[in-house]
Amino acid sequence: MDKIIDILDSIAYEKGLKIDDVENALKEALIKTAQKMVDETLTFDANIDRANKKLELFQKIEVVSQDDERLLANAVNKYGEALNFENYITLEEAKEIDPDLEIGDFMNYDLEFENMGRNAATILHSNFEFRLQRFVEENIVNKYKDKIGKTVSGTVTRIDKQENTFIEIGEVKGILQRKSRIKGETFKVGDVVKAVVKGVNIDKANGLLVDISRTSPKFLENLLVLEVPELKDKKVTIEASARIPGTRSKIALSTIEPQIDPIGAVVGVKGVRIGSVSKQLHGENIDCVEYSTIPEMFISRALSPAMVSSVKIEKAPEYGEKGKAIVTVPSDQKSKAIGKAGLNIRLASMLTKYDIELVEIAALSTGTANNETNNVAEEKTTDTASLEALFK
């Protein structure tokens, strides 16, 4: 036991743990071992004396009053668990040993761990290793919890029968579940894969696993930040994003720099920047729209390439629920607003957080109808509230 401090320092260095965590692991292991070897109902404590390089193990006995119910042979705690009266001593008896003791103080009786035998050493080693491993896992969990929403990369080590892809990420394993993989893409052992961290889990079969995803909108955003300097420098901001992974996505962009075109900056010359990100997402088409704080204008832009006649907000989003908007479109723009298989309107709804209901305007040909159409047009033109809001 003379070299205990040096051993603990060495373990902390090798496992990348704080010395306090290693010391606490040893103290917990000592207490657990003493309970196993002596009596599980007794109260023990341990201390590491760095000055004298000693490990101290002792039984704790609390000083109580003469009529304390815990002194009774059949005493139980508030959980109904039996109490051992040997954990307590009356004030009168305690003062015979130390006159300065008061109710609530503790008396410590030293125990010699070496006298507990070889079996105790085996149990101590097992308990110590178990608690060290828990501290290591807690450190890794906390480390990767801080990385949730960030992109990591690793090498594929295996693919199971459920098509879950296991990836080595530093000191831990990552799992890319089939549902978190872009449709149509496949991996093989040895491939380097990028993905965004969704969470950290402890699996009974595989131990500590980092749950990663390639289908999250956050993954798209992270890839764009890596590709576009204006996003990295925060001169352009991604306000919202929506994806149907591997097929199509929309991102809403804004900037406070008057000389920067946010869409042009992200798309790049001849689409080089957006094309590079699309290639990493299995050819996913990425639409860029300019964000607006005016919901009517934002919804109208989100439905591009369709040309929208009007937008009416019926219900604003609240408490995590979507709002509702009625969007009027000319008959020749309806198919564009909906998009192939409904992709455009679905993405616009996801991007803006509004359920969108389309109302089609039929083409009118009679003179009366033309007058009505002109009146509608004039009515919309005189409503300048949205325009005024832009210049306030």
Coordinates of N, CA, C and O in Angstrom, one line a residue, residues 205-268:
A205 N -25.6 -5.3 -25.6 CA -24.8 -6.2 -26.5 C -23.5 -5.5 -27.0 O -22.4 -6.2 -27.0
N206 N -23.5 -4.2 -27.3 CA -22.4 -3.6 -27.9 C -21.7 -2.6 -27.1 O -20.7 -1.9 -27.5
G207 N -22.2 -2.3 -25.8 CA -21.6 -1.3 -25.0 C -22.0 0.1 -25.4 O -23.1 0.3 -25.8
L208 N -21.0 1.0 -25.2 CA -21.3 2.4 -25.5 C -21.3 2.6 -27.0 O -20.4 2.3 -27.7
L209 N -22.4 3.2 -27.5 CA -22.6 3.5 -28.9 C -23.0 4.9 -29.2 O -23.8 5.5 -28.4
V210 N -22.4 5.6 -30.2 CA -22.8 6.9 -30.6 C -23.7 6.8 -31.7 O -23.4 6.2 -32.8
D211 N -24.9 7.3 -31.6 CA -26.0 7.2 -32.6 C -25.8 8.3 -33.6 O -25.8 9.5 -33.2
I212 N -25.5 8.0 -34.9 CA -25.2 9.0 -35.9 C -26.2 8.9 -37.0 O -26.9 7.9 -37.2
S213 N -26.3 10.0 -37.8 CA -27.3 10.0 -38.9 C -26.8 10.8 -40.1 O -26.0 11.8 -39.9
R214 N -27.2 10.3 -41.3 CA -26.9 11.1 -42.5 C -28.2 11.7 -43.1 O -28.2 12.3 -44.2
T215 N -29.3 11.5 -42.4 CA -30.6 11.9 -42.9 C -31.1 13.2 -42.2 O -32.1 13.8 -42.6
S216 N -30.4 13.6 -41.2 CA -30.8 14.8 -40.4 C -30.6 16.1 -41.2 O -29.6 16.2 -41.9
P217 N -31.5 17.1 -41.1 CA -31.3 18.4 -41.7 C -30.0 19.0 -41.2 O -29.3 19.8 -41.9
K218 N -29.6 18.7 -40.0 CA -28.4 19.3 -39.4 C -27.2 18.8 -40.1 O -26.2 19.6 -40.2
F219 N -27.2 17.6 -40.6 CA -26.1 17.1 -41.4 C -25.9 17.9 -42.7 O -24.8 18.3 -43.0
L220 N -27.0 18.2 -43.3 CA -26.9 19.1 -44.5 C -26.3 20.5 -44.2 O -25.4 21.0 -44.9
E221 N -26.8 21.0 -43.1 CA -26.3 22.4 -42.6 C -24.8 22.3 -42.4 O -24.1 23.2 -42.8
N222 N -24.4 21.3 -41.7 CA -22.9 21.2 -41.3 C -22.1 21.0 -42.6 O -21.0 21.6 -42.6
L223 N -22.5 20.3 -43.6 CA -21.7 20.1 -44.8 C -21.7 21.4 -45.5 O -20.6 21.8 -46.1
L224 N -22.7 22.2 -45.5 CA -22.7 23.5 -46.2 C -21.7 24.5 -45.5 O -21.0 25.2 -46.1
V225 N -21.7 24.4 -44.2 CA -20.8 25.3 -43.4 C -19.3 25.0 -43.7 O -18.5 25.9 -43.9
L226 N -19.0 23.7 -43.9 CA -17.7 23.3 -44.3 C -17.3 23.7 -45.7 O -16.1 24.0 -46.0
E227 N -18.3 23.9 -46.6 CA -18.1 24.2 -48.0 C -18.1 25.7 -48.3 O -17.5 26.2 -49.2
V228 N -18.9 26.4 -47.5 CA -19.1 27.9 -47.8 C -18.5 28.7 -46.7 O -19.0 28.8 -45.5
P229 N -17.4 29.5 -47.0 CA -16.8 30.4 -46.0 C -17.7 31.4 -45.4 O -17.5 31.7 -44.2
E230 N -18.6 31.9 -46.2 CA -19.6 32.9 -45.6 C -20.4 32.4 -44.5 O -20.8 33.1 -43.6
L231 N -20.8 31.1 -44.6 CA -21.5 30.4 -43.5 C -20.6 30.2 -42.3 O -21.0 30.4 -41.1
K232 N -19.4 29.8 -42.5 CA -18.5 29.6 -41.4 C -18.1 30.9 -40.7 O -18.0 30.9 -39.5
D233 N -18.0 32.0 -41.5 CA -17.7 33.3 -40.9 C -19.0 34.0 -40.3 O -18.9 35.1 -39.8
K234 N -20.1 33.3 -40.5 CA -21.4 33.8 -40.0 C -21.9 35.1 -40.7 O -22.6 35.9 -40.1
K235 N -21.4 35.3 -41.9 CA -21.8 36.4 -42.7 C -23.2 36.1 -43.4 O -24.0 36.9 -43.7
V236 N -23.4 34.8 -43.6 CA -24.6 34.2 -44.1 C -25.1 33.2 -43.0 O -24.3 32.5 -42.5
T237 N -26.4 33.2 -42.7 CA -27.0 32.3 -41.7 C -28.0 31.4 -42.3 O -28.8 31.8 -43.2
I238 N -28.0 30.1 -41.9 CA -29.0 29.2 -42.3 C -30.1 29.3 -41.2 O -29.9 28.9 -40.1
E239 N -31.3 29.9 -41.6 CA -32.4 30.1 -40.7 C -33.2 28.9 -40.5 O -33.8 28.6 -39.4
A240 N -33.3 28.0 -41.5 CA -34.1 26.8 -41.4 C -33.7 25.9 -42.5 O -33.2 26.3 -43.5
S241 N -34.0 24.6 -42.3 CA -33.7 23.6 -43.4 C -34.7 22.5 -43.3 O -35.3 22.2 -42.2
A242 N -35.0 21.8 -44.4 CA -35.9 20.7 -44.5 C -35.4 19.7 -45.5 O -34.8 20.1 -46.6
R243 N -35.5 18.4 -45.3 CA -34.9 17.4 -46.2 C -35.9 16.3 -46.4 O -36.6 15.8 -45.4
I244 N -35.9 15.8 -47.6 CA -36.3 14.4 -47.9 C -35.1 13.7 -48.4 O -34.7 13.9 -49.5
P245 N -34.4 13.0 -47.5 CA -33.0 12.6 -47.7 C -32.8 11.9 -49.0 O -33.5 11.0 -49.4
G246 N -31.7 12.3 -49.7 CA -31.3 11.7 -51.0 C -32.2 12.1 -52.2 O -31.8 11.8 -53.3
T247 N -33.2 12.9 -51.9 CA -34.1 13.3 -53.0 C -34.1 14.8 -53.2 O -33.6 15.3 -54.2
R248 N -34.5 15.5 -52.2 CA -34.6 17.0 -52.3 C -34.6 17.7 -51.0 O -35.1 17.1 -50.0
S249 N -34.1 18.9 -50.9 CA -34.0 19.6 -49.6 C -34.2 21.1 -49.9 O -34.0 21.6 -51.1
K250 N -34.6 21.9 -48.9 CA -34.7 23.3 -49.0 C -34.0 23.9 -47.8 O -34.1 23.4 -46.7
I251 N -33.3 25.0 -48.1 CA -32.7 25.8 -47.0 C -33.0 27.2 -47.1 O -33.1 27.8 -48.2
A252 N -33.3 27.9 -45.9 CA -33.6 29.3 -45.9 C -32.4 30.1 -45.4 O -31.9 29.8 -44.4
L253 N -32.0 31.1 -46.2 CA -30.8 31.8 -45.9 C -31.0 33.3 -45.7 O -32.0 33.8 -46.2
S254 N -30.2 33.9 -44.8 CA -30.3 35.3 -44.5 C -28.9 35.9 -44.4 O -28.0 35.2 -44.1
T255 N -28.8 37.2 -44.4 CA -27.6 37.9 -44.2 C -27.9 39.3 -43.7 O -28.9 39.9 -44.1
I256 N -26.9 39.9 -43.0 CA -27.0 41.3 -42.6 C -26.0 42.1 -43.3 O -25.9 43.3 -43.1
E257 N -25.3 41.4 -44.2 CA -24.3 42.1 -45.1 C -24.9 42.5 -46.4 O -25.3 41.7 -47.2
P258 N -25.1 43.8 -46.6 CA -25.8 44.3 -47.8 C -25.1 43.9 -49.1 O -25.8 43.8 -50.2
Q259 N -23.8 43.8 -49.1 CA -23.1 43.5 -50.3 C -23.0 42.0 -50.6 O -22.5 41.6 -51.7
I260 N -23.6 41.1 -49.8 CA -23.6 39.7 -50.0 C -24.9 39.2 -50.4 O -26.0 39.5 -49.8
D261 N -24.9 38.4 -51.5 CA -26.1 37.7 -51.9 C -26.1 36.3 -51.3 O -25.2 35.5 -51.6
P262 N -26.9 36.0 -50.3 CA -26.8 34.8 -49.5 C -27.0 33.5 -50.4 O -26.3 32.5 -50.2
I263 N -27.9 33.6 -51.4 CA -28.1 32.4 -52.2 C -27.0 32.2 -53.1 O -26.5 31.1 -53.3
G264 N -26.5 33.3 -53.7 CA -25.3 33.2 -54.6 C -24.1 32.7 -53.9 O -23.3 31.9 -54.4
A265 N -23.9 33.1 -52.6 CA -22.7 32.7 -51.9 C -22.8 31.2 -51.6 O -21.7 30.5 -51.7
V266 N -23.9 30.7 -51.3 CA -24.1 29.2 -51.0 C -24.0 28.4 -52.2 O -23.4 27.3 -52.2
V267 N -24.6 28.8 -53.3 CA -24.6 28.1 -54.5 C -23.2 28.1 -55.2 O -22.7 27.0 -55.6
G268 N -22.5 29.2 -55.1 CA -21.2 29.3 -55.6 C -21.2 29.5 -57.2 O -22.2 29.4 -57.8

